[in-house]
XYZ file of C-alpha atoms in Angstrom:
677
model
C 148.212 118.453 257.108
C 148.961 114.456 257.420
C 145.888 112.657 257.161
C 145.274 108.592 256.488
C 145.912 107.705 252.899
C 142.243 106.887 251.187
C 143.304 104.394 249.609
C 144.113 102.173 252.459
C 140.525 100.206 253.339
C 141.631 99.643 256.826
C 144.132 101.250 258.802
C 146.140 99.938 261.730
C 145.244 101.777 264.758
C 148.746 102.873 265.720
C 149.381 104.174 262.302
C 146.445 106.180 262.596
C 147.989 107.509 265.730
C 151.046 108.197 264.356
C 150.053 110.138 261.293
C 147.467 111.877 263.416
C 150.326 112.583 265.824
C 153.107 113.734 263.239
C 150.420 116.292 261.399
C 149.582 118.079 265.173
C 153.470 118.001 265.750
C 153.885 119.642 262.211
C 151.344 122.551 263.482
C 153.081 123.203 266.337
C 155.816 123.763 265.047
C 155.008 125.818 261.997
C 152.573 128.083 264.827
C 155.821 128.372 267.540
C 157.842 129.171 264.000
C 155.816 132.271 263.485
C 155.563 132.956 267.030
C 159.367 133.812 267.091
C 159.325 135.160 263.929
C 156.218 137.587 265.382
C 158.270 138.367 268.651
C 161.955 139.241 267.058
C 160.397 140.563 264.036
C 162.980 138.514 261.819
C 161.896 136.146 258.985
C 165.516 134.255 258.797
C 166.230 133.807 262.749
C 169.372 130.804 261.862
C 170.533 129.391 258.397
C 168.194 126.541 258.238
C 165.592 129.450 257.572
C 166.985 129.770 254.213
C 170.206 129.000 253.372
C 170.773 131.538 250.715
C 169.384 134.588 252.580
C 171.214 133.814 255.690
C 174.429 133.185 253.388
C 173.866 136.612 251.736
C 173.173 138.114 255.371
C 176.623 137.032 256.561
C 178.050 139.125 253.790
C 175.932 141.959 254.570
C 176.930 141.619 258.162
C 180.905 141.505 257.466
C 180.406 144.595 254.708
C 178.740 146.171 257.632
C 181.286 145.876 260.596
C 184.100 146.511 258.046
C 181.879 149.467 257.216
C 182.066 151.137 260.623
C 185.729 150.548 261.137
C 186.118 152.980 257.495
C 183.494 155.401 259.093
C 185.279 155.852 262.394
C 188.823 155.932 260.253
C 186.907 158.453 258.007
C 185.780 160.649 261.243
C 189.531 160.402 262.779
C 190.866 161.463 259.280
C 188.356 164.420 258.965
C 189.188 165.739 262.430
C 193.084 165.142 261.880
C 192.674 167.449 258.541
C 190.390 169.671 260.051
C 193.114 170.172 263.399
C 195.831 170.374 260.547
C 194.186 172.980 258.088
C 193.544 174.944 261.484
C 197.562 174.432 261.869
C 199.126 175.930 258.748
C 196.049 178.775 258.928
C 198.098 180.066 262.187
C 201.467 179.215 260.621
C 200.785 181.363 257.647
C 199.648 184.308 259.951
C 202.463 183.996 261.912
C 204.804 184.245 258.328
C 202.484 187.001 257.480
C 203.309 189.256 260.638
C 206.735 188.735 260.216
C 207.160 189.996 256.618
C 204.990 193.154 257.304
C 207.596 193.508 260.255
C 210.389 193.400 257.667
C 208.458 195.576 254.906
C 208.002 198.022 257.669
C 211.971 198.022 258.710
C 213.318 199.003 255.164
C 213.891 202.280 254.186
C 213.216 205.243 256.234
C 211.238 205.533 259.598
C 213.119 202.638 261.197
C 216.283 203.089 263.709
C 218.366 200.202 265.591
C 216.636 200.551 268.239
C 213.026 200.004 267.055
C 214.544 197.289 264.805
C 215.596 195.513 268.210
C 212.197 196.051 269.423
C 210.985 194.293 266.450
C 213.444 191.329 266.829
C 211.553 190.570 269.860
C 208.616 190.394 268.392
C 210.155 188.109 265.837
C 211.161 185.561 268.461
C 207.687 185.123 269.546
C 206.496 184.625 266.378
C 209.242 181.643 265.743
C 208.210 180.407 269.358
C 204.887 180.082 267.603
C 205.509 178.775 264.607
C 207.550 175.930 266.380
C 204.219 174.833 268.717
C 202.162 174.940 265.685
C 204.705 172.446 263.973
C 204.261 170.486 267.057
C 200.429 170.624 267.308
C 198.783 167.368 267.902
C 195.652 165.401 267.880
C 195.009 162.794 270.288
C 198.354 162.328 270.193
C 198.784 162.061 266.947
C 201.661 164.881 265.951
C 200.496 166.269 262.576
C 203.738 167.696 260.687
C 205.899 164.363 262.010
C 204.967 162.985 258.653
C 205.380 159.106 259.625
C 206.984 159.585 262.852
C 203.993 160.702 264.624
C 204.871 159.805 268.382
C 206.975 162.598 269.303
C 207.141 166.604 268.837
C 208.350 166.551 265.250
C 210.509 169.823 266.044
C 212.998 170.175 268.626
C 215.317 172.615 270.060
C 218.736 172.410 269.386
C 221.603 174.366 270.637
C 219.855 177.492 269.924
C 218.586 176.015 266.297
C 215.444 173.938 265.401
C 216.175 170.377 264.318
C 213.638 168.360 262.315
C 213.331 164.791 263.747
C 210.027 163.404 262.081
C 210.340 162.056 258.750
C 208.435 159.858 255.955
C 205.061 161.349 253.893
C 202.559 161.089 256.116
C 200.819 158.516 258.388
C 198.287 156.584 255.880
C 194.728 154.861 257.194
C 192.214 152.652 255.599
C 190.224 155.392 253.898
C 188.544 152.808 251.620
C 189.429 151.843 247.958
C 190.559 154.035 246.124
C 191.400 156.487 248.505
C 195.277 156.456 249.358
C 196.375 159.530 250.847
C 198.306 160.454 254.312
C 196.209 162.067 256.637
C 199.751 163.744 258.670
C 201.959 165.671 256.508
C 205.995 166.167 257.403
C 206.607 169.796 258.321
C 209.189 170.039 254.951
C 205.771 170.328 253.518
C 204.662 173.392 255.340
C 207.644 175.385 256.246
C 210.087 174.390 253.403
C 213.069 171.618 253.071
C 213.987 170.989 256.770
C 217.811 169.684 255.818
C 220.059 170.721 253.461
C 223.168 169.086 252.314
C 226.796 169.452 250.937
C 226.568 167.430 247.734
C 229.106 165.338 247.579
C 231.391 166.312 244.503
C 233.613 163.727 244.058
C 233.055 159.969 242.784
C 234.973 158.222 245.075
C 235.516 155.239 242.677
C 236.150 152.383 245.683
C 238.323 149.739 244.585
C 237.158 145.545 244.361
C 237.994 143.839 247.258
C 237.457 140.164 248.788
C 235.285 141.816 251.030
C 233.219 143.469 248.220
C 229.507 142.061 248.296
C 227.915 140.882 244.538
C 224.612 143.167 244.862
C 227.181 146.186 245.556
C 228.688 145.614 242.129
C 227.269 147.111 238.951
C 228.731 145.299 236.055
C 229.007 145.905 232.283
C 225.248 145.104 232.007
C 223.926 147.053 235.342
C 223.415 145.870 238.922
C 224.071 142.497 240.317
C 221.208 140.674 242.160
C 222.944 137.090 241.855
C 224.818 134.913 240.004
C 224.181 131.151 238.579
C 227.302 129.484 236.372
C 230.486 130.803 234.212
C 232.413 128.382 231.863
C 236.184 128.195 232.241
C 237.772 126.792 228.939
C 241.421 125.921 229.966
C 243.736 125.388 227.233
C 247.268 124.000 226.819
C 246.607 122.142 223.319
C 243.865 119.948 224.531
C 241.120 122.214 225.527
C 239.303 121.421 228.862
C 235.952 122.899 230.078
C 234.565 123.131 233.352
C 231.452 125.167 234.648
C 231.808 126.941 238.195
C 228.474 127.323 240.505
C 228.688 130.706 241.515
C 225.032 130.976 242.741
C 226.189 130.416 246.119
C 229.185 133.405 246.009
C 228.256 136.361 248.622
C 231.313 138.702 247.807
C 233.946 139.118 245.038
C 236.216 136.704 247.450
C 233.960 133.818 246.814
C 233.659 134.373 243.292
C 237.956 134.421 243.084
C 237.930 131.334 245.639
C 235.418 129.559 243.714
C 236.969 130.089 240.018
C 240.628 129.363 241.044
C 239.420 126.573 243.195
C 237.700 124.837 239.662
C 240.869 125.432 237.519
C 243.160 123.759 239.991
C 241.011 120.909 240.623
C 240.241 120.668 236.236
C 244.126 120.947 235.708
C 245.914 121.469 238.440
C 248.974 122.520 236.245
C 247.577 125.526 234.581
C 248.360 127.474 237.415
C 251.484 128.539 239.507
C 251.817 130.051 243.138
C 250.182 128.113 245.889
C 246.130 128.406 246.131
C 244.544 131.002 247.089
C 246.596 133.200 245.157
C 245.991 133.146 241.832
C 242.649 134.688 241.288
C 242.581 138.722 242.693
C 241.487 141.907 242.182
C 243.422 144.705 240.257
C 241.171 148.127 240.663
C 237.496 147.585 239.843
C 238.406 144.741 238.258
C 239.021 140.548 238.659
C 242.781 139.582 237.959
C 244.262 136.621 236.995
C 247.577 135.660 237.353
C 250.427 133.274 237.480
C 249.164 131.463 234.421
C 251.907 128.579 233.762
C 253.259 128.751 230.632
C 251.442 127.364 227.125
C 247.993 127.757 228.719
C 245.132 129.963 227.586
C 242.342 130.606 229.811
C 239.217 131.908 228.711
C 235.400 132.691 229.802
C 232.042 132.573 229.373
C 228.509 132.536 230.232
C 227.473 129.268 231.389
C 224.461 127.241 230.340
C 222.515 129.386 232.310
C 221.891 133.401 233.023
C 225.178 135.533 231.814
C 227.205 136.081 234.953
C 230.178 135.582 232.923
C 229.061 138.826 231.136
C 227.658 140.339 234.053
C 231.467 140.200 235.968
C 232.973 141.660 233.044
C 234.831 137.950 232.108
C 232.673 136.749 228.634
C 234.774 136.345 226.008
C 238.021 137.546 227.837
C 241.196 135.164 227.825
C 243.993 135.079 229.922
C 246.897 134.084 227.604
C 250.417 133.385 229.160
C 252.136 134.241 226.385
C 250.885 137.847 227.261
C 251.591 138.534 231.011
C 250.252 141.799 230.679
C 246.993 140.427 229.877
C 245.641 139.709 233.235
C 242.823 142.328 233.651
C 239.104 141.649 232.109
C 238.623 145.043 229.849
C 234.883 145.740 231.868
C 235.083 147.478 235.558
C 232.574 146.413 238.047
C 232.201 149.460 239.654
C 231.268 148.774 243.487
C 229.204 151.071 244.929
C 230.411 152.944 248.249
C 228.695 151.072 251.152
C 229.132 151.915 255.351
C 231.884 148.417 254.901
C 233.811 150.431 252.367
C 236.951 151.589 253.858
C 238.466 155.046 253.130
C 241.696 153.496 251.843
C 239.958 151.222 249.329
C 238.568 154.974 247.793
C 240.411 155.819 244.360
C 239.015 159.396 243.570
C 240.573 161.199 240.545
C 242.568 162.946 242.909
C 244.274 160.900 245.204
C 242.844 160.705 248.791
C 244.766 162.395 251.602
C 243.752 161.921 254.781
C 244.039 163.815 257.928
C 241.406 166.065 259.736
C 238.983 168.640 258.870
C 236.520 170.904 261.118
C 232.692 170.999 260.799
C 231.247 174.252 261.895
C 227.251 174.305 262.307
C 226.130 177.274 263.737
C 228.330 178.191 266.639
C 229.727 174.781 267.216
C 232.392 173.332 265.843
C 233.935 169.620 265.894
C 236.432 168.134 263.947
C 236.983 164.730 262.667
C 240.306 162.842 262.180
C 240.278 160.358 258.869
C 242.742 157.501 258.314
C 242.511 154.892 255.790
C 241.183 152.041 257.980
C 238.377 153.976 258.703
C 235.041 152.986 257.168
C 232.419 154.927 256.249
C 230.084 153.545 259.088
C 233.231 154.879 261.307
C 233.160 158.154 259.781
C 229.870 158.505 260.125
C 229.895 157.264 263.593
C 232.819 160.079 264.566
C 230.614 162.663 262.697
C 227.533 161.606 264.738
C 229.476 161.617 267.852
C 230.353 165.652 267.747
C 226.202 166.274 267.734
C 226.702 169.349 265.479
C 223.251 168.441 264.266
C 225.240 167.015 261.140
C 225.263 163.714 259.568
C 226.797 161.853 256.804
C 225.345 159.772 254.243
C 225.922 158.163 251.158
C 224.457 159.815 247.829
C 221.945 158.245 245.407
C 224.038 157.247 243.113
C 226.139 155.232 245.675
C 229.345 157.089 244.060
C 229.748 159.966 246.895
C 229.049 160.639 250.207
C 226.732 164.087 251.626
C 226.745 165.770 254.937
C 223.082 166.696 255.712
C 222.484 169.949 257.953
C 219.422 169.153 260.043
C 219.191 172.185 261.840
C 217.246 175.323 260.903
C 218.899 178.435 261.749
C 222.293 177.320 261.450
C 225.159 177.836 258.441
C 227.311 174.679 258.175
C 230.451 174.826 256.672
C 233.400 172.281 255.987
C 237.228 173.540 256.512
C 240.488 171.624 256.304
C 242.408 171.709 259.120
C 246.488 172.166 259.301
C 246.617 172.724 255.466
C 245.335 169.137 254.649
C 242.952 168.632 252.176
C 240.785 165.074 253.535
C 237.589 167.151 253.207
C 238.408 168.065 249.711
C 239.160 164.814 248.400
C 236.165 163.240 249.840
C 234.292 165.925 248.364
C 232.896 167.453 251.336
C 234.067 170.811 251.626
C 231.834 173.620 251.376
C 234.240 175.845 249.568
C 236.751 175.319 246.820
C 238.062 176.702 243.716
C 235.621 174.791 241.529
C 232.508 176.076 244.059
C 229.928 178.230 241.534
C 229.490 181.820 242.888
C 225.908 180.777 241.963
C 226.140 178.845 245.190
C 227.265 182.085 247.551
C 224.734 182.920 250.081
C 222.437 180.354 249.899
C 221.842 180.054 246.270
C 221.397 183.452 246.199
C 224.410 184.267 243.966
C 226.913 187.589 243.806
C 225.243 191.015 242.792
C 227.550 192.391 240.439
C 227.612 195.876 238.752
C 227.816 195.573 235.179
C 225.621 196.991 232.111
C 225.743 200.728 233.231
C 226.663 202.790 230.069
C 228.028 206.822 229.449
C 225.390 209.091 228.336
C 227.185 209.305 224.615
C 227.143 204.958 224.469
C 229.939 202.689 225.720
C 230.423 200.837 229.563
C 230.793 203.657 232.222
C 234.111 202.841 233.782
C 233.263 204.173 237.265
C 229.546 202.931 237.564
C 230.692 199.446 236.522
C 233.483 198.913 239.087
C 232.609 196.795 242.212
C 234.730 197.247 244.759
C 238.083 198.860 245.592
C 241.355 197.098 247.170
C 243.293 199.011 249.351
C 247.213 197.866 250.614
C 249.167 198.002 253.033
C 251.172 200.386 251.330
C 247.970 202.699 250.717
C 248.015 202.182 246.878
C 244.843 200.943 245.335
C 243.500 199.320 242.434
C 239.692 198.062 241.101
C 237.967 195.567 240.359
C 235.394 195.226 237.657
C 233.789 191.880 237.685
C 231.439 190.618 234.754
C 229.320 187.374 234.371
C 231.565 185.283 233.403
C 233.979 185.873 236.397
C 231.275 184.424 238.493
C 231.556 180.959 236.984
C 233.431 179.673 240.006
C 235.499 180.350 242.617
C 239.221 180.174 240.663
C 237.526 182.540 237.781
C 236.891 185.012 240.196
C 240.443 184.636 241.685
C 242.194 185.235 238.040
C 240.018 188.147 237.753
C 240.914 189.448 240.588
C 244.410 188.539 240.230
C 244.732 190.187 236.639
C 243.042 193.346 237.642
C 245.551 193.926 240.427
C 248.612 192.448 238.160
C 247.305 195.533 235.505
C 247.477 197.917 238.144
C 251.022 197.267 238.755
C 250.877 195.091 241.876
C 251.210 191.572 240.997
C 254.356 191.230 242.460
C 252.871 192.005 246.239
C 249.188 191.191 246.032
C 247.449 187.604 245.407
C 244.108 186.412 245.746
C 243.310 182.496 246.499
C 241.495 180.257 248.592
C 242.954 180.315 251.991
C 244.061 176.623 253.002
C 241.436 175.804 255.360
C 238.744 176.481 252.451
C 236.794 179.002 254.491
C 236.963 182.024 252.597
C 238.880 184.268 249.705
C 242.163 185.273 251.114
C 243.998 188.484 249.917
C 247.978 188.146 250.560
C 249.637 191.587 250.410
C 253.340 191.923 250.906
C 253.384 195.713 250.462
C 254.945 197.719 252.809
C 253.515 201.046 254.450
C 251.892 201.434 257.527
C 248.155 200.716 256.449
C 246.436 197.844 256.379
C 244.603 195.911 253.194
C 240.538 196.231 252.979
C 238.067 196.488 250.840
C 235.652 199.083 249.967
C 232.341 198.490 248.288
C 232.051 200.874 245.088
C 228.912 199.801 243.093
C 226.301 196.515 243.832
C 226.864 194.283 246.457
C 230.120 192.066 245.264
C 232.019 192.957 247.933
C 229.442 191.687 250.888
C 228.343 189.155 248.724
C 231.742 187.619 248.801
C 232.333 188.117 252.242
C 235.047 190.681 251.894
C 233.455 193.856 254.142
C 233.388 191.297 257.197
C 236.593 189.082 257.068
C 239.502 189.157 259.812
C 242.297 190.689 258.732
C 246.117 189.306 259.835
C 248.734 192.413 259.743
C 252.535 191.016 259.056
C 254.798 190.477 256.177
C 252.758 189.364 254.234
C 249.009 190.899 255.653
C 246.326 188.641 255.574
C 242.513 189.490 254.898
C 240.421 186.561 254.829
C 236.921 186.921 253.368
C 233.826 185.279 255.799
C 232.688 181.933 254.027
C 229.550 183.055 251.943
C 229.359 179.300 250.403
C 227.761 177.846 253.741
C 224.745 175.408 253.659
C 221.976 176.553 255.833
C 218.159 174.637 256.366
C 215.957 176.561 253.817
C 212.584 176.633 255.778
C 210.220 179.241 257.511
C 212.135 178.816 260.677
C 215.173 179.786 259.185
C 213.771 182.668 257.303
C 212.354 183.891 260.704
C 215.826 183.409 262.491
C 217.602 185.198 259.792
C 215.080 187.873 260.480
C 215.205 188.267 263.826
C 219.381 188.503 263.494
C 218.733 191.333 260.641
C 217.093 193.037 263.014
C 218.833 192.580 265.659
C 222.151 193.351 264.002
C 220.216 196.347 262.137
C 221.127 195.210 258.577
C 218.439 196.696 256.174
C 219.869 194.259 253.201
C 219.606 191.303 255.517
C 215.970 191.859 256.192
C 215.280 192.600 252.866
C 216.588 189.257 251.954
C 214.902 187.571 254.928
C 211.331 189.184 254.548
C 211.657 187.461 250.811
C 212.232 183.897 252.296
C 209.680 184.469 254.538
C 207.145 185.401 251.854
C 208.359 182.534 250.081
C 207.404 180.345 253.050
C 204.228 181.816 253.502
C 203.327 181.151 249.926
C 204.229 177.564 250.388
C 201.736 177.319 253.772
C 198.953 178.579 251.999
C 199.807 175.632 249.262
C 199.931 172.841 251.959
C 197.053 174.238 253.358
C 195.277 173.532 249.691
C 196.630 170.072 249.874
C 195.326 169.538 253.092
C 191.643 171.055 252.018
C 191.614 168.907 248.777
C 192.674 165.849 251.215
C 189.224 167.048 253.381
C 187.234 167.172 250.609
C 188.001 164.086 249.622
C 187.116 162.006 253.195
C 183.922 164.179 252.949
C 183.036 162.277 249.657
C 184.045 159.429 250.785
C 181.826 159.484 253.619
C 178.766 160.137 251.788
C 179.667 157.753 249.558
C 180.274 155.118 252.386
C 176.896 156.163 253.694
C 175.002 155.547 250.511
C 176.234 152.127 250.310
C 175.556 151.780 253.719
C 171.878 152.248 253.313
C 171.437 150.274 250.376
C 173.119 147.350 252.208
C 170.791 147.222 254.976
C 167.693 147.750 252.369
C 168.958 144.663 250.991
C 169.735 143.025 254.483
C 165.989 143.912 255.584
C 164.438 142.676 252.583
C 166.584 139.389 253.154
C 165.768 139.101 256.841
C 162.961 141.450 258.381
C 159.551 139.685 258.354
C 156.711 141.004 256.416
C 154.081 141.001 259.216
C 150.646 140.864 257.280
C 152.160 137.385 255.635
C 153.446 136.405 259.070
C 149.954 136.966 261.085
C 147.937 135.400 257.875
C 150.095 132.383 257.840
C 149.651 132.039 261.554
C 145.788 132.309 261.577
C 145.805 129.771 258.836
C 147.881 127.332 261.044
C 145.881 127.940 264.326
C 142.979 126.901 262.244
C 144.702 124.032 260.729
C 145.862 122.626 264.313
C 141.804 122.942 265.518
C 141.218 120.814 262.613
C 143.526 118.467 263.220
C 143.228 117.999 266.560
C 139.047 117.625 266.450
C 140.222 115.354 263.441
C 142.158 113.338 265.886
C 139.631 113.052 268.659
C 137.086 111.542 266.396
C 139.318 109.294 264.754
C 140.875 108.015 267.835
C 137.057 107.448 269.323
C 136.203 104.743 266.779
C 135.579 101.071 267.433
C 134.910 98.241 265.598
C 131.478 98.415 265.942
C 131.566 101.817 264.674
C 133.255 100.094 261.394
C 130.268 97.124 261.022
C 127.539 99.734 260.888
């Protein structure tokens, strides 16, 4: 407590009162602080109480706020994953029930009526599966991937289209926890799109409008350009640097190069500007080099732009007029801006129309040289078939995507044209491997049967018999090598026909539209061309048993297209099981049942993944709770009041204040007479 220093012999009354008052005020302030601490149970109430502790408390408070939000995120994620797990369990139950129906309807003990009634049950299971895949939690559609704002499965003209997308929706689950709390329906139910993968490298030409970023020069993708050096030599070489950093297109490059050459030596190039630098195929080209001149390109002071453009080290020599193109191609990628007329596939591109069929719906697209890839995509979108066009991952081809489960997509030519084939979009061509038939199941042939005494059995190895209009027949015996491609199959059938003596009246070919294998029969008689299955399922798998027949001279039997593209999903499997039951198709029921079983296994796998994520959420919650408890403990040590220490301090301060007041009273009552005594 403040007191009058003992070293002072005499103290003015004003100083004495000031020192006494300050001591009493400090004691009162400390008592007040102790009272506030006791009433609030807090040792640190403001930063000035303990700056270091206050700073640490502020950090812990921010961590607590973040932990509270993260706890809410974890609780939401745990609830979403719990609902997702339940939905996957329901999906699996529906698929298991459908599999049991398929098993019960194969073999004896089932008839057409029973199968039709079971088709109704499968339809109800299909509806249940769609409802399950559209399940939501608090407005969050759990099977929509990243697109959780709307149901991911929509009905589309009798099929089912997936409109979700992406890996899933992520939320802040804490450090080290990075996984989505939703999944795409394809993770649970199989692929929800299928594609015709473009089989043709379209080789787009280099044009003035081609963007630099769309080029793949000899050194790979070109992101940007810098400076190149151009040497103009007519006996006295002149070198000029050309800045291409602002060039956005191949046309910008050509104009910059020609402008620099003409500015450095107006006599080097003939013709008028701009005409000398152009494009040939996938290369830059330089023409109109005047006699006596050689123009050479090299990389500039920085970067490798001349190398990237295929120009480095190449000389344009007026004495050699055929030497006008650099050796390296720039290999532009296909973009939405690419015009069909600028494509140069190995087989010359032809224009015309082709038809896309998806399920029971069809539409025709007409192409021309001026149409761009974007316009072709828009034309296909306008058909509203659930089919979209995309550029292949490599930028060299086009793909057609079937987005509708339950539909089979095919692409056929119109009027004998080849537009779809030259664009690489036709689903069936002579190069198609038979392993792609029947949605990847291929063609099952009878092969390897032997006689009791050894050697092949000619009867049990025959796959099917072809009957001609004349009534004559011949057998077709396929071996594995005949399944390499459609052309290999056709060659084998024609060889068997020729060996039987019918080479002059019978031909097997792919029909002009590319929709099926066609038998052309010019024999004479009252019958019709037909195919009879002998062993195995080759005739059925090739579509020869349910094709269309046209009488005439010649007669034509066109098989059904077995090279269609369908979405390999649980919904497709259920649709095919339902349709096979309605058609009383035992083989179709078998295959559909196998597909349902595969999709059920995938649902189980998806559920295990979701279960693993839920377990990680639970661990994260426990870890967050432990961290929060530790933070609260540290904060309590820094901020909370020690009642024993505080009450003791309060008692001492009260005694000190009382003594101070008494001392002040005694000191202020002294007079000069007291001093003189």
